[in-house]
Amino acid sequence: FAFDPSSAVWTQSGRGGNFALGYIGEGVACEAFDMMQGSPGLVVRAMECMRRQAEDCHGAHLGSVLTHSLGGGTGSGLGCRLAEEIRDQYPRSPLLAMSILPLTSGENPAQCYNAMLAMATLQEVTDGVLLYENDRLLATAGEVSRLSGGSSSDFARFPHMGNGLIQSEAGGAEGGASMTAMNACIAADLVPLLCPPSSSCPLDIGELLTAACPLSTHRFTQVFSGEAIGPQAPPPEPRPALEALSSAVRRGPSAPTRSSIARGGGTVLAAHAVARGWPSTMVDIAALQSNLLQRLGGAV
C-alpha cells in the first residue's frame, strides 16, 4: 500500500479550535472569490481527490474511511463537513469514521463542545464510528513503553495488540508515551481489521458495519486487539491469540443494571471478530463465540 502525494490537499490557515469555523471555513463569500480566481476551496479540492480515488477503484467502490480528531476545529468541523459531502456524493456507499476524542485535560476550552457537535453529526451521516479515547491511548502507550524498557514501539511482545475485534456498546495517563506510540496503538488495532489479506480479497466495509452496527440508532463502536507471537513463527494453533484478544476486551455486564446505567454503562449490542495468521480450518469458531460472549455479555 502506498500513499499518492497528488491526493494531498492543504491550506495555511487553521480553524481556531472552533467547530463552526472548521465547518464553514472562511465563509461562502471567500469560497466564491476563490472559485472566481480559479483557486477552489479546501473542501472542493478534497472532494476532487476523493472522486479520483473512487474512480480509480478496481471494480465497485466498497466504501470510504474518514480519519479525524474531535477536539479541534479542523478535525471536528471540517471532518464533519467532509463526511456530509462524501455522503451526498456517494449515498449508496458505506461510510466509516475513525474518530479520536481529545484528552480530558486538553488545552482547548471548546473541545467538549467540538466533540459533542461532531459526534451528533457523525451519528446522522455515517454508517459507523470507530471511537478512540486519547486518554486510553496515552495510558496504553505508556504501559507498553514501561514494559518494553522505554521502547514504546515494541508492541509485538505484549498480548494486547494484533488480531482485531470491534464491539458496539450502548451507552490516568502514563508518562513516557509519545505520539508515535499512540499512533502505533491505533495501527495495531486497525491494520488487521481493515487491511485486506490480499488484493484478490478486498475489504467490504458494508459487511463490517452490518455486523458491528446493526442498529441505525447506535453508530459508535470500539476496537480492541490481541496478539500472540512464537519465538520463530506464529504459534502452531490460534488459542494463544484468541485468549489475548479475549483478555483485551473490556468485560461487560450480561444485562444492564440500575447501577451500571447510572454509571453510563450498558450491554454490548453486537461485535465483529477477525483472526488472522492461521487457516480458517484451525480456528474453532464456536469456542471463539462462546469465549467472547462470556466477556461481552451480548450477541456476537
PDB file of C-alpha atoms in Angstrom:
ATOM      1  CA  PHE A   1       0.000   0.000   0.000  1.00  0.00           C
ATOM      2  CA  ALA A   2       1.307   3.447  -0.956  1.00  0.00           C
ATOM      3  CA  PHE A   3       0.008   6.969  -0.493  1.00  0.00           C
ATOM      4  CA  ASP A   4      -0.337   9.106  -3.627  1.00  0.00           C
ATOM      5  CA  PRO A   5       1.125  12.584  -2.906  1.00  0.00           C
ATOM      6  CA  SER A   6      -1.117  14.085  -5.576  1.00  0.00           C
ATOM      7  CA  SER A   7      -4.104  13.233  -3.365  1.00  0.00           C
ATOM      8  CA  ALA A   8      -2.942  15.531  -0.547  1.00  0.00           C
ATOM      9  CA  VAL A   9      -4.609  18.928  -0.153  1.00  0.00           C
ATOM     10  CA  TRP A  10      -3.825  21.532   2.478  1.00  0.00           C
ATOM     11  CA  THR A  11      -4.197  25.156   3.452  1.00  0.00           C
ATOM     12  CA  GLN A  12      -2.099  27.545   5.514  1.00  0.00           C
ATOM     13  CA  SER A  13      -4.876  28.834   7.781  1.00  0.00           C
ATOM     14  CA  GLY A  14      -6.201  26.976  10.815  1.00  0.00           C
ATOM     15  CA  ARG A  15      -9.714  26.836  12.225  1.00  0.00           C
ATOM     16  CA  GLY A  16      -9.147  28.408  15.616  1.00  0.00           C
ATOM     17  CA  GLY A  17     -10.162  25.310  17.591  1.00  0.00           C
ATOM     18  CA  ASN A  18     -13.790  26.064  16.715  1.00  0.00           C
ATOM     19  CA  PHE A  19     -16.278  23.623  15.204  1.00  0.00           C
ATOM     20  CA  ALA A  20     -18.281  26.297  13.369  1.00  0.00           C
ATOM     21  CA  LEU A  21     -15.198  27.865  11.767  1.00  0.00           C
ATOM     22  CA  GLY A  22     -13.956  24.432  10.739  1.00  0.00           C
ATOM     23  CA  TYR A  23     -17.329  23.528   9.230  1.00  0.00           C
ATOM     24  CA  ILE A  24     -17.972  26.781   7.368  1.00  0.00           C
ATOM     25  CA  GLY A  25     -14.349  27.655   6.619  1.00  0.00           C
ATOM     26  CA  GLU A  26     -13.634  31.245   5.749  1.00  0.00           C
ATOM     27  CA  GLY A  27     -17.188  31.883   4.601  1.00  0.00           C
ATOM     28  CA  VAL A  28     -19.236  31.463   1.446  1.00  0.00           C
ATOM     29  CA  ALA A  29     -18.059  34.810   0.065  1.00  0.00           C
ATOM     30  CA  CYS A  30     -14.396  33.798   0.349  1.00  0.00           C
ATOM     31  CA  GLU A  31     -15.073  30.445  -1.289  1.00  0.00           C
ATOM     32  CA  ALA A  32     -16.902  32.153  -4.162  1.00  0.00           C
ATOM     33  CA  PHE A  33     -13.986  34.571  -4.582  1.00  0.00           C
ATOM     34  CA  ASP A  34     -11.539  31.659  -4.660  1.00  0.00           C
ATOM     35  CA  MET A  35     -13.606  29.977  -7.378  1.00  0.00           C
ATOM     36  CA  MET A  36     -13.612  33.175  -9.450  1.00  0.00           C
ATOM     37  CA  GLN A  37      -9.817  33.347  -9.147  1.00  0.00           C
ATOM     38  CA  GLY A  38      -9.505  29.763 -10.314  1.00  0.00           C
ATOM     39  CA  SER A  39      -8.450  28.512  -6.860  1.00  0.00           C
ATOM     40  CA  PRO A  40     -11.106  26.149  -5.456  1.00  0.00           C
ATOM     41  CA  GLY A  41     -11.590  25.964  -1.711  1.00  0.00           C
ATOM     42  CA  LEU A  42     -10.213  23.235   0.514  1.00  0.00           C
ATOM     43  CA  VAL A  43     -13.433  21.184   0.577  1.00  0.00           C
ATOM     44  CA  VAL A  44     -13.781  21.336  -3.214  1.00  0.00           C
ATOM     45  CA  ARG A  45     -10.185  20.199  -3.728  1.00  0.00           C
ATOM     46  CA  ALA A  46     -10.575  17.411  -1.165  1.00  0.00           C
ATOM     47  CA  MET A  47     -13.716  16.101  -2.840  1.00  0.00           C
ATOM     48  CA  GLU A  48     -11.993  16.225  -6.241  1.00  0.00           C
ATOM     49  CA  CYS A  49      -9.256  13.962  -4.838  1.00  0.00           C
ATOM     50  CA  MET A  50     -11.947  11.736  -3.374  1.00  0.00           C
ATOM     51  CA  ARG A  51     -13.614  11.500  -6.793  1.00  0.00           C
ATOM     52  CA  ARG A  52     -10.370  10.460  -8.477  1.00  0.00           C
ATOM     53  CA  GLN A  53      -9.700   7.795  -5.863  1.00  0.00           C
ATOM     54  CA  ALA A  54     -13.216   6.382  -6.182  1.00  0.00           C
ATOM     55  CA  GLU A  55     -12.991   6.278  -9.977  1.00  0.00           C
ATOM     56  CA  ASP A  56      -9.623   4.511  -9.793  1.00  0.00           C
ATOM     57  CA  CYS A  57     -11.086   1.661  -7.727  1.00  0.00           C
ATOM     58  CA  HIS A  58     -10.798  -1.708  -9.442  1.00  0.00           C
ATOM     59  CA  GLY A  59     -14.445  -2.661  -9.527  1.00  0.00           C
ATOM     60  CA  ALA A  60     -17.143  -1.275  -7.250  1.00  0.00           C
ATOM     61  CA  HIS A  61     -16.472   1.431  -4.665  1.00  0.00           C
ATOM     62  CA  LEU A  62     -16.888  -0.611  -1.469  1.00  0.00           C
ATOM     63  CA  GLY A  63     -16.828   2.298   0.961  1.00  0.00           C
ATOM     64  CA  SER A  64     -14.894   5.182   2.488  1.00  0.00           C
ATOM     65  CA  VAL A  65     -12.984   5.580   5.769  1.00  0.00           C
ATOM     66  CA  LEU A  66     -12.690   9.064   7.299  1.00  0.00           C
ATOM     67  CA  THR A  67      -9.989   9.591   9.947  1.00  0.00           C
ATOM     68  CA  HIS A  68     -10.104  12.710  12.123  1.00  0.00           C
ATOM     69  CA  SER A  69      -9.903  14.063  15.660  1.00  0.00           C
ATOM     70  CA  LEU A  70     -12.806  15.650  17.549  1.00  0.00           C
ATOM     71  CA  GLY A  71     -11.134  18.208  19.819  1.00  0.00           C
ATOM     72  CA  GLY A  72     -10.012  20.898  17.361  1.00  0.00           C
ATOM     73  CA  GLY A  73     -11.843  22.972  14.801  1.00  0.00           C
ATOM     74  CA  THR A  74     -10.291  21.309  11.746  1.00  0.00           C
ATOM     75  CA  GLY A  75     -10.897  17.720  12.843  1.00  0.00           C
ATOM     76  CA  SER A  76     -14.395  18.274  14.214  1.00  0.00           C
ATOM     77  CA  GLY A  77     -15.852  20.920  11.898  1.00  0.00           C
ATOM     78  CA  LEU A  78     -14.043  20.236   8.627  1.00  0.00           C
ATOM     79  CA  GLY A  79     -14.153  16.482   9.284  1.00  0.00           C
ATOM     80  CA  CYS A  80     -17.953  16.571   9.609  1.00  0.00           C
ATOM     81  CA  ARG A  81     -18.248  18.795   6.557  1.00  0.00           C
ATOM     82  CA  LEU A  82     -16.283  16.242   4.527  1.00  0.00           C
ATOM     83  CA  ALA A  83     -18.434  13.435   5.942  1.00  0.00           C
ATOM     84  CA  GLU A  84     -21.550  15.217   4.736  1.00  0.00           C
ATOM     85  CA  GLU A  85     -20.027  15.869   1.312  1.00  0.00           C
ATOM     86  CA  ILE A  86     -18.992  12.209   0.951  1.00  0.00           C
ATOM     87  CA  ARG A  87     -22.477  11.090   1.950  1.00  0.00           C
ATOM     88  CA  ASP A  88     -24.055  13.424  -0.622  1.00  0.00           C
ATOM     89  CA  GLN A  89     -21.709  12.335  -3.413  1.00  0.00           C
ATOM     90  CA  TYR A  90     -21.820   8.603  -2.620  1.00  0.00           C
ATOM     91  CA  PRO A  91     -25.180   7.969  -0.895  1.00  0.00           C
ATOM     92  CA  ARG A  92     -25.124   4.217  -1.520  1.00  0.00           C
ATOM     93  CA  SER A  93     -21.516   3.684  -0.423  1.00  0.00           C
ATOM     94  CA  PRO A  94     -20.765   2.756   3.227  1.00  0.00           C
ATOM     95  CA  LEU A  95     -19.047   5.499   5.230  1.00  0.00           C
ATOM     96  CA  LEU A  96     -16.947   4.586   8.273  1.00  0.00           C
ATOM     97  CA  ALA A  97     -15.391   7.278  10.508  1.00  0.00           C
ATOM     98  CA  MET A  98     -12.384   6.721  12.771  1.00  0.00           C
ATOM     99  CA  SER A  99     -12.690   9.485  15.382  1.00  0.00           C
ATOM    100  CA  ILE A 100     -10.434  10.331  18.321  1.00  0.00           C
ATOM    101  CA  LEU A 101     -11.738  12.064  21.438  1.00  0.00           C
ATOM    102  CA  PRO A 102      -9.499  14.742  23.000  1.00  0.00           C
ATOM    103  CA  LEU A 103      -7.630  14.369  26.265  1.00  0.00           C
ATOM    104  CA  THR A 104      -9.682  15.092  29.367  1.00  0.00           C
ATOM    105  CA  SER A 105      -7.119  17.724  30.349  1.00  0.00           C
ATOM    106  CA  GLY A 106      -6.796  19.136  26.821  1.00  0.00           C
ATOM    107  CA  GLU A 107      -5.722  22.721  26.224  1.00  0.00           C
ATOM    108  CA  ASN A 108      -8.676  23.746  24.022  1.00  0.00           C
ATOM    109  CA  PRO A 109     -11.502  25.137  26.224  1.00  0.00           C
ATOM    110  CA  ALA A 110     -14.042  24.443  23.473  1.00  0.00           C
ATOM    111  CA  GLN A 111     -13.021  20.808  22.889  1.00  0.00           C
ATOM    112  CA  CYS A 112     -16.043  19.327  24.680  1.00  0.00           C
ATOM    113  CA  TYR A 113     -18.436  21.350  22.524  1.00  0.00           C
ATOM    114  CA  ASN A 114     -16.482  20.490  19.381  1.00  0.00           C
ATOM    115  CA  ALA A 115     -16.612  16.784  20.189  1.00  0.00           C
ATOM    116  CA  MET A 116     -20.314  16.888  21.092  1.00  0.00           C
ATOM    117  CA  LEU A 117     -21.313  18.682  17.884  1.00  0.00           C
ATOM    118  CA  ALA A 118     -19.103  16.410  15.782  1.00  0.00           C
ATOM    119  CA  MET A 119     -20.483  13.182  17.281  1.00  0.00           C
ATOM    120  CA  ALA A 120     -24.043  14.397  16.755  1.00  0.00           C
ATOM    121  CA  THR A 121     -23.253  14.983  13.062  1.00  0.00           C
ATOM    122  CA  LEU A 122     -21.461  11.647  12.677  1.00  0.00           C
ATOM    123  CA  GLN A 123     -24.443   9.837  14.168  1.00  0.00           C
ATOM    124  CA  GLU A 124     -26.606  11.261  11.397  1.00  0.00           C
ATOM    125  CA  VAL A 125     -24.389  10.976   8.308  1.00  0.00           C
ATOM    126  CA  THR A 126     -22.085   7.969   8.826  1.00  0.00           C
ATOM    127  CA  ASP A 127     -22.807   4.246   8.948  1.00  0.00           C
ATOM    128  CA  GLY A 128     -20.416   3.622  11.842  1.00  0.00           C
ATOM    129  CA  VAL A 129     -17.829   5.362  14.019  1.00  0.00           C
ATOM    130  CA  LEU A 130     -14.709   3.733  15.484  1.00  0.00           C
ATOM    131  CA  LEU A 131     -14.290   5.844  18.595  1.00  0.00           C
ATOM    132  CA  TYR A 132     -10.912   6.165  20.319  1.00  0.00           C
ATOM    133  CA  GLU A 133     -10.107   7.995  23.536  1.00  0.00           C
ATOM    134  CA  ASN A 134      -6.812   9.860  23.740  1.00  0.00           C
ATOM    135  CA  ASP A 135      -6.659   9.158  27.494  1.00  0.00           C
ATOM    136  CA  ARG A 136      -6.851   5.388  26.904  1.00  0.00           C
ATOM    137  CA  LEU A 137      -4.352   5.554  24.046  1.00  0.00           C
ATOM    138  CA  LEU A 138      -1.905   7.526  26.173  1.00  0.00           C
ATOM    139  CA  ALA A 139      -2.250   5.082  29.070  1.00  0.00           C
ATOM    140  CA  THR A 140      -1.823   2.049  26.784  1.00  0.00           C
ATOM    141  CA  ALA A 141       1.201   3.504  25.011  1.00  0.00           C
ATOM    142  CA  GLY A 142       2.775   4.444  28.338  1.00  0.00           C
ATOM    143  CA  GLU A 143       2.280   0.945  29.731  1.00  0.00           C
ATOM    144  CA  VAL A 144       3.811  -0.657  26.637  1.00  0.00           C
ATOM    145  CA  SER A 145       6.739   1.748  26.859  1.00  0.00           C
ATOM    146  CA  ARG A 146       7.257   0.843  30.519  1.00  0.00           C
ATOM    147  CA  LEU A 147       7.101  -2.920  29.933  1.00  0.00           C
ATOM    148  CA  SER A 148       9.452  -2.727  26.949  1.00  0.00           C
ATOM    149  CA  GLY A 149      12.059  -0.741  28.871  1.00  0.00           C
ATOM    150  CA  GLY A 150      11.474   2.531  27.037  1.00  0.00           C
ATOM    151  CA  SER A 151      10.911   1.186  23.510  1.00  0.00           C
ATOM    152  CA  SER A 152       7.336   2.337  23.022  1.00  0.00           C
ATOM    153  CA  SER A 153       7.141   0.864  19.516  1.00  0.00           C
ATOM    154  CA  ASP A 154       7.692  -2.745  20.666  1.00  0.00           C
ATOM    155  CA  PHE A 155       4.076  -3.907  20.673  1.00  0.00           C
ATOM    156  CA  ALA A 156       4.723  -7.446  19.467  1.00  0.00           C
ATOM    157  CA  ARG A 157       5.973  -8.588  22.873  1.00  0.00           C
ATOM    158  CA  PHE A 158       2.716  -7.892  24.672  1.00  0.00           C
ATOM    159  CA  PRO A 159      -0.565  -9.792  24.431  1.00  0.00           C
ATOM    160  CA  HIS A 160      -2.968  -6.894  23.894  1.00  0.00           C
ATOM    161  CA  MET A 161      -2.104  -5.921  20.296  1.00  0.00           C
ATOM    162  CA  GLY A 162      -2.834  -7.690  16.971  1.00  0.00           C
ATOM    163  CA  ASN A 163      -5.950  -9.527  15.818  1.00  0.00           C
ATOM    164  CA  GLY A 164      -8.838  -7.070  15.657  1.00  0.00           C
ATOM    165  CA  LEU A 165     -12.229  -7.131  17.363  1.00  0.00           C
ATOM    166  CA  ILE A 166     -14.773  -4.373  17.055  1.00  0.00           C
ATOM    167  CA  GLN A 167     -17.621  -4.044  19.539  1.00  0.00           C
ATOM    168  CA  SER A 168     -20.618  -1.744  19.634  1.00  0.00           C
ATOM    169  CA  GLU A 169     -21.760  -0.551  23.029  1.00  0.00           C
ATOM    170  CA  ALA A 170     -24.994   1.016  24.229  1.00  0.00           C
ATOM    171  CA  GLY A 171     -24.203   3.571  26.293  1.00  0.00           C
ATOM    172  CA  GLY A 172      -4.906   8.059  34.009  1.00  0.00           C
ATOM    173  CA  ALA A 173      -2.187   8.584  31.514  1.00  0.00           C
ATOM    174  CA  GLU A 174       1.256   7.051  31.843  1.00  0.00           C
ATOM    175  CA  GLY A 175       4.394   9.082  31.339  1.00  0.00           C
ATOM    176  CA  GLY A 176       6.867   8.411  28.607  1.00  0.00           C
ATOM    177  CA  ALA A 177       4.324   7.826  25.830  1.00  0.00           C
ATOM    178  CA  SER A 178       4.864   9.631  22.533  1.00  0.00           C
ATOM    179  CA  MET A 179       2.516  10.499  19.693  1.00  0.00           C
ATOM    180  CA  THR A 180       4.230   7.816  17.624  1.00  0.00           C
ATOM    181  CA  ALA A 181       3.480   5.199  20.278  1.00  0.00           C
ATOM    182  CA  MET A 182      -0.169   6.279  20.463  1.00  0.00           C
ATOM    183  CA  ASN A 183      -0.462   6.058  16.674  1.00  0.00           C
ATOM    184  CA  ALA A 184       1.132   2.595  16.840  1.00  0.00           C
ATOM    185  CA  CYS A 185      -1.650   1.511  19.225  1.00  0.00           C
ATOM    186  CA  ILE A 186      -4.259   2.558  16.669  1.00  0.00           C
ATOM    187  CA  ALA A 187      -2.364   0.930  13.797  1.00  0.00           C
ATOM    188  CA  ALA A 188      -2.086  -2.347  15.734  1.00  0.00           C
ATOM    189  CA  ASP A 189      -5.873  -2.347  16.060  1.00  0.00           C
ATOM    190  CA  LEU A 190      -6.893  -1.195  12.598  1.00  0.00           C
ATOM    191  CA  VAL A 191      -4.377  -2.825  10.248  1.00  0.00           C
ATOM    192  CA  PRO A 192      -5.535  -6.420  10.947  1.00  0.00           C
ATOM    193  CA  LEU A 193      -9.153  -5.258  10.868  1.00  0.00           C
ATOM    194  CA  LEU A 194      -9.237  -3.006   7.802  1.00  0.00           C
ATOM    195  CA  CYS A 195      -6.363  -4.119   5.565  1.00  0.00           C
ATOM    196  CA  PRO A 196      -7.366  -6.944   3.213  1.00  0.00           C
ATOM    197  CA  PRO A 197      -5.304 -10.154   3.412  1.00  0.00           C
ATOM    198  CA  SER A 198      -4.743  -9.973  -0.358  1.00  0.00           C
ATOM    199  CA  SER A 199      -5.619  -7.811  -3.350  1.00  0.00           C
ATOM    200  CA  SER A 200      -7.989 -10.508  -4.545  1.00  0.00           C
ATOM    201  CA  CYS A 201      -9.998 -10.264  -1.294  1.00  0.00           C
ATOM    202  CA  PRO A 202     -10.776  -6.552  -0.743  1.00  0.00           C
ATOM    203  CA  LEU A 203     -12.244  -5.238   2.485  1.00  0.00           C
ATOM    204  CA  ASP A 204     -16.021  -4.950   2.397  1.00  0.00           C
ATOM    205  CA  ILE A 205     -16.799  -2.066   4.758  1.00  0.00           C
ATOM    206  CA  GLY A 206     -20.506  -2.729   4.374  1.00  0.00           C
ATOM    207  CA  GLU A 207     -20.130  -6.256   5.728  1.00  0.00           C
ATOM    208  CA  LEU A 208     -18.084  -4.962   8.662  1.00  0.00           C
ATOM    209  CA  LEU A 209     -20.642  -2.278   9.523  1.00  0.00           C
ATOM    210  CA  THR A 210     -23.569  -4.659   9.169  1.00  0.00           C
ATOM    211  CA  ALA A 211     -22.010  -6.965  11.752  1.00  0.00           C
ATOM    212  CA  ALA A 212     -20.819  -4.307  14.203  1.00  0.00           C
ATOM    213  CA  CYS A 213     -23.527  -1.633  13.816  1.00  0.00           C
ATOM    214  CA  PRO A 214     -26.784  -3.499  13.147  1.00  0.00           C
ATOM    215  CA  LEU A 215     -28.925  -0.680  14.571  1.00  0.00           C
ATOM    216  CA  SER A 216     -29.102   2.749  12.958  1.00  0.00           C
ATOM    217  CA  THR A 217     -29.554   4.308  16.397  1.00  0.00           C
ATOM    218  CA  HIS A 218     -26.191   3.001  17.651  1.00  0.00           C
ATOM    219  CA  ARG A 219     -23.335   4.025  15.369  1.00  0.00           C
ATOM    220  CA  PHE A 220     -20.453   4.201  17.840  1.00  0.00           C
ATOM    221  CA  THR A 221     -18.087   1.260  18.285  1.00  0.00           C
ATOM    222  CA  GLN A 222     -14.724   0.498  19.867  1.00  0.00           C
ATOM    223  CA  VAL A 223     -11.833  -1.663  18.694  1.00  0.00           C
ATOM    224  CA  PHE A 224      -9.657  -3.998  20.789  1.00  0.00           C
ATOM    225  CA  SER A 225      -6.878  -6.325  19.701  1.00  0.00           C
ATOM    226  CA  GLY A 226      -4.690  -9.147  20.940  1.00  0.00           C
ATOM    227  CA  GLU A 227      -1.584 -10.804  19.521  1.00  0.00           C
ATOM    228  CA  ALA A 228       0.470 -13.942  20.136  1.00  0.00           C
ATOM    229  CA  ILE A 229       3.890 -14.473  18.513  1.00  0.00           C
ATOM    230  CA  GLY A 230       6.113 -17.520  18.929  1.00  0.00           C
ATOM    231  CA  PRO A 231       9.951 -17.445  19.133  1.00  0.00           C
ATOM    232  CA  GLN A 232      10.422 -18.177  15.433  1.00  0.00           C
ATOM    233  CA  ALA A 233       6.951 -18.116  13.886  1.00  0.00           C
ATOM    234  CA  PRO A 234       3.273 -17.815  14.814  1.00  0.00           C
ATOM    235  CA  PRO A 235       2.120 -20.371  17.417  1.00  0.00           C
ATOM    236  CA  PRO A 236       1.106 -23.727  15.898  1.00  0.00           C
ATOM    237  CA  GLU A 237      -2.512 -23.154  16.938  1.00  0.00           C
ATOM    238  CA  PRO A 238      -4.537 -19.940  17.376  1.00  0.00           C
ATOM    239  CA  ARG A 239      -5.621 -20.410  21.004  1.00  0.00           C
ATOM    240  CA  PRO A 240      -2.969 -18.029  22.476  1.00  0.00           C
ATOM    241  CA  ALA A 241      -4.007 -15.241  20.081  1.00  0.00           C
ATOM    242  CA  LEU A 242      -7.698 -15.778  20.807  1.00  0.00           C
ATOM    243  CA  GLU A 243      -7.032 -15.705  24.548  1.00  0.00           C
ATOM    244  CA  ALA A 244      -5.041 -12.473  24.117  1.00  0.00           C
ATOM    245  CA  LEU A 245      -7.879 -10.968  22.106  1.00  0.00           C
ATOM    246  CA  SER A 246     -10.458 -12.029  24.665  1.00  0.00           C
ATOM    247  CA  SER A 247      -8.433 -10.616  27.576  1.00  0.00           C
ATOM    248  CA  ALA A 248      -8.034  -7.271  25.787  1.00  0.00           C
ATOM    249  CA  VAL A 249     -11.789  -6.749  25.544  1.00  0.00           C
ATOM    250  CA  ARG A 250     -13.446  -4.826  28.315  1.00  0.00           C
ATOM    251  CA  ARG A 251     -15.664  -7.177  30.271  1.00  0.00           C
ATOM    252  CA  GLY A 252     -19.295  -6.104  30.034  1.00  0.00           C
ATOM    253  CA  PRO A 253     -22.333  -6.981  32.191  1.00  0.00           C
ATOM    254  CA  SER A 254     -24.629  -9.705  30.936  1.00  0.00           C
ATOM    255  CA  ALA A 255     -27.597  -7.377  31.393  1.00  0.00           C
ATOM    256  CA  PRO A 256     -27.901  -3.658  32.191  1.00  0.00           C
ATOM    257  CA  THR A 257     -28.470  -2.909  35.857  1.00  0.00           C
ATOM    258  CA  ARG A 258     -29.648   0.271  37.529  1.00  0.00           C
ATOM    259  CA  SER A 259     -26.167   0.924  38.898  1.00  0.00           C
ATOM    260  CA  SER A 260     -24.427   0.303  35.543  1.00  0.00           C
ATOM    261  CA  ILE A 261     -26.867   2.613  33.751  1.00  0.00           C
ATOM    262  CA  ALA A 262     -26.244   5.289  36.388  1.00  0.00           C
ATOM    263  CA  ARG A 263     -22.510   4.988  35.674  1.00  0.00           C
ATOM    264  CA  GLY A 264     -23.145   5.336  31.946  1.00  0.00           C
ATOM    265  CA  GLY A 265     -22.565   1.641  31.213  1.00  0.00           C
ATOM    266  CA  GLY A 266     -24.599  -0.822  29.179  1.00  0.00           C
ATOM    267  CA  THR A 267     -24.507  -4.082  27.343  1.00  0.00           C
ATOM    268  CA  VAL A 268     -22.758  -4.824  24.074  1.00  0.00           C
ATOM    269  CA  LEU A 269     -25.209  -4.905  21.183  1.00  0.00           C
ATOM    270  CA  ALA A 270     -23.009  -6.562  18.551  1.00  0.00           C
ATOM    271  CA  ALA A 271     -19.402  -7.479  17.805  1.00  0.00           C
ATOM    272  CA  HIS A 272     -17.271  -8.462  14.830  1.00  0.00           C
ATOM    273  CA  ALA A 273     -14.097 -10.524  15.347  1.00  0.00           C
ATOM    274  CA  VAL A 274     -11.198 -11.007  12.927  1.00  0.00           C
ATOM    275  CA  ALA A 275      -8.498 -13.669  13.429  1.00  0.00           C
ATOM    276  CA  ARG A 276      -5.520 -13.612  11.045  1.00  0.00           C
ATOM    277  CA  GLY A 277      -2.432 -15.757  10.640  1.00  0.00           C
ATOM    278  CA  TRP A 278      -3.970 -19.257  10.588  1.00  0.00           C
ATOM    279  CA  PRO A 279      -6.061 -21.238   8.094  1.00  0.00           C
ATOM    280  CA  SER A 280      -9.784 -20.994   8.762  1.00  0.00           C
ATOM    281  CA  THR A 281      -9.884 -24.728   9.453  1.00  0.00           C
ATOM    282  CA  MET A 282      -7.687 -24.201  12.536  1.00  0.00           C
ATOM    283  CA  VAL A 283      -9.998 -21.627  14.176  1.00  0.00           C
ATOM    284  CA  ASP A 284     -12.726 -23.029  16.408  1.00  0.00           C
ATOM    285  CA  ILE A 285     -15.493 -20.540  15.647  1.00  0.00           C
ATOM    286  CA  ALA A 286     -17.861 -21.979  18.256  1.00  0.00           C
ATOM    287  CA  ALA A 287     -15.229 -21.726  21.015  1.00  0.00           C
ATOM    288  CA  LEU A 288     -14.373 -18.171  19.957  1.00  0.00           C
ATOM    289  CA  GLN A 289     -18.017 -17.123  20.039  1.00  0.00           C
ATOM    290  CA  SER A 290     -18.575 -18.726  23.439  1.00  0.00           C
ATOM    291  CA  ASN A 291     -15.454 -17.078  24.884  1.00  0.00           C
ATOM    292  CA  LEU A 292     -16.340 -13.632  23.584  1.00  0.00           C
ATOM    293  CA  LEU A 293     -19.976 -13.943  24.597  1.00  0.00           C
ATOM    294  CA  GLN A 294     -18.929 -14.575  28.184  1.00  0.00           C
ATOM    295  CA  ARG A 295     -16.782 -11.455  28.206  1.00  0.00           C
ATOM    296  CA  LEU A 296     -19.011  -9.111  26.204  1.00  0.00           C
ATOM    297  CA  GLY A 297     -22.375 -10.024  27.646  1.00  0.00           C
ATOM    298  CA  GLY A 298     -24.038  -9.553  24.251  1.00  0.00           C
ATOM    299  CA  ALA A 299     -24.505 -11.090  20.826  1.00  0.00           C
ATOM    300  CA  VAL A 300     -21.548 -11.836  18.522  1.00  0.00           C
TER     301      VAL A 300
END
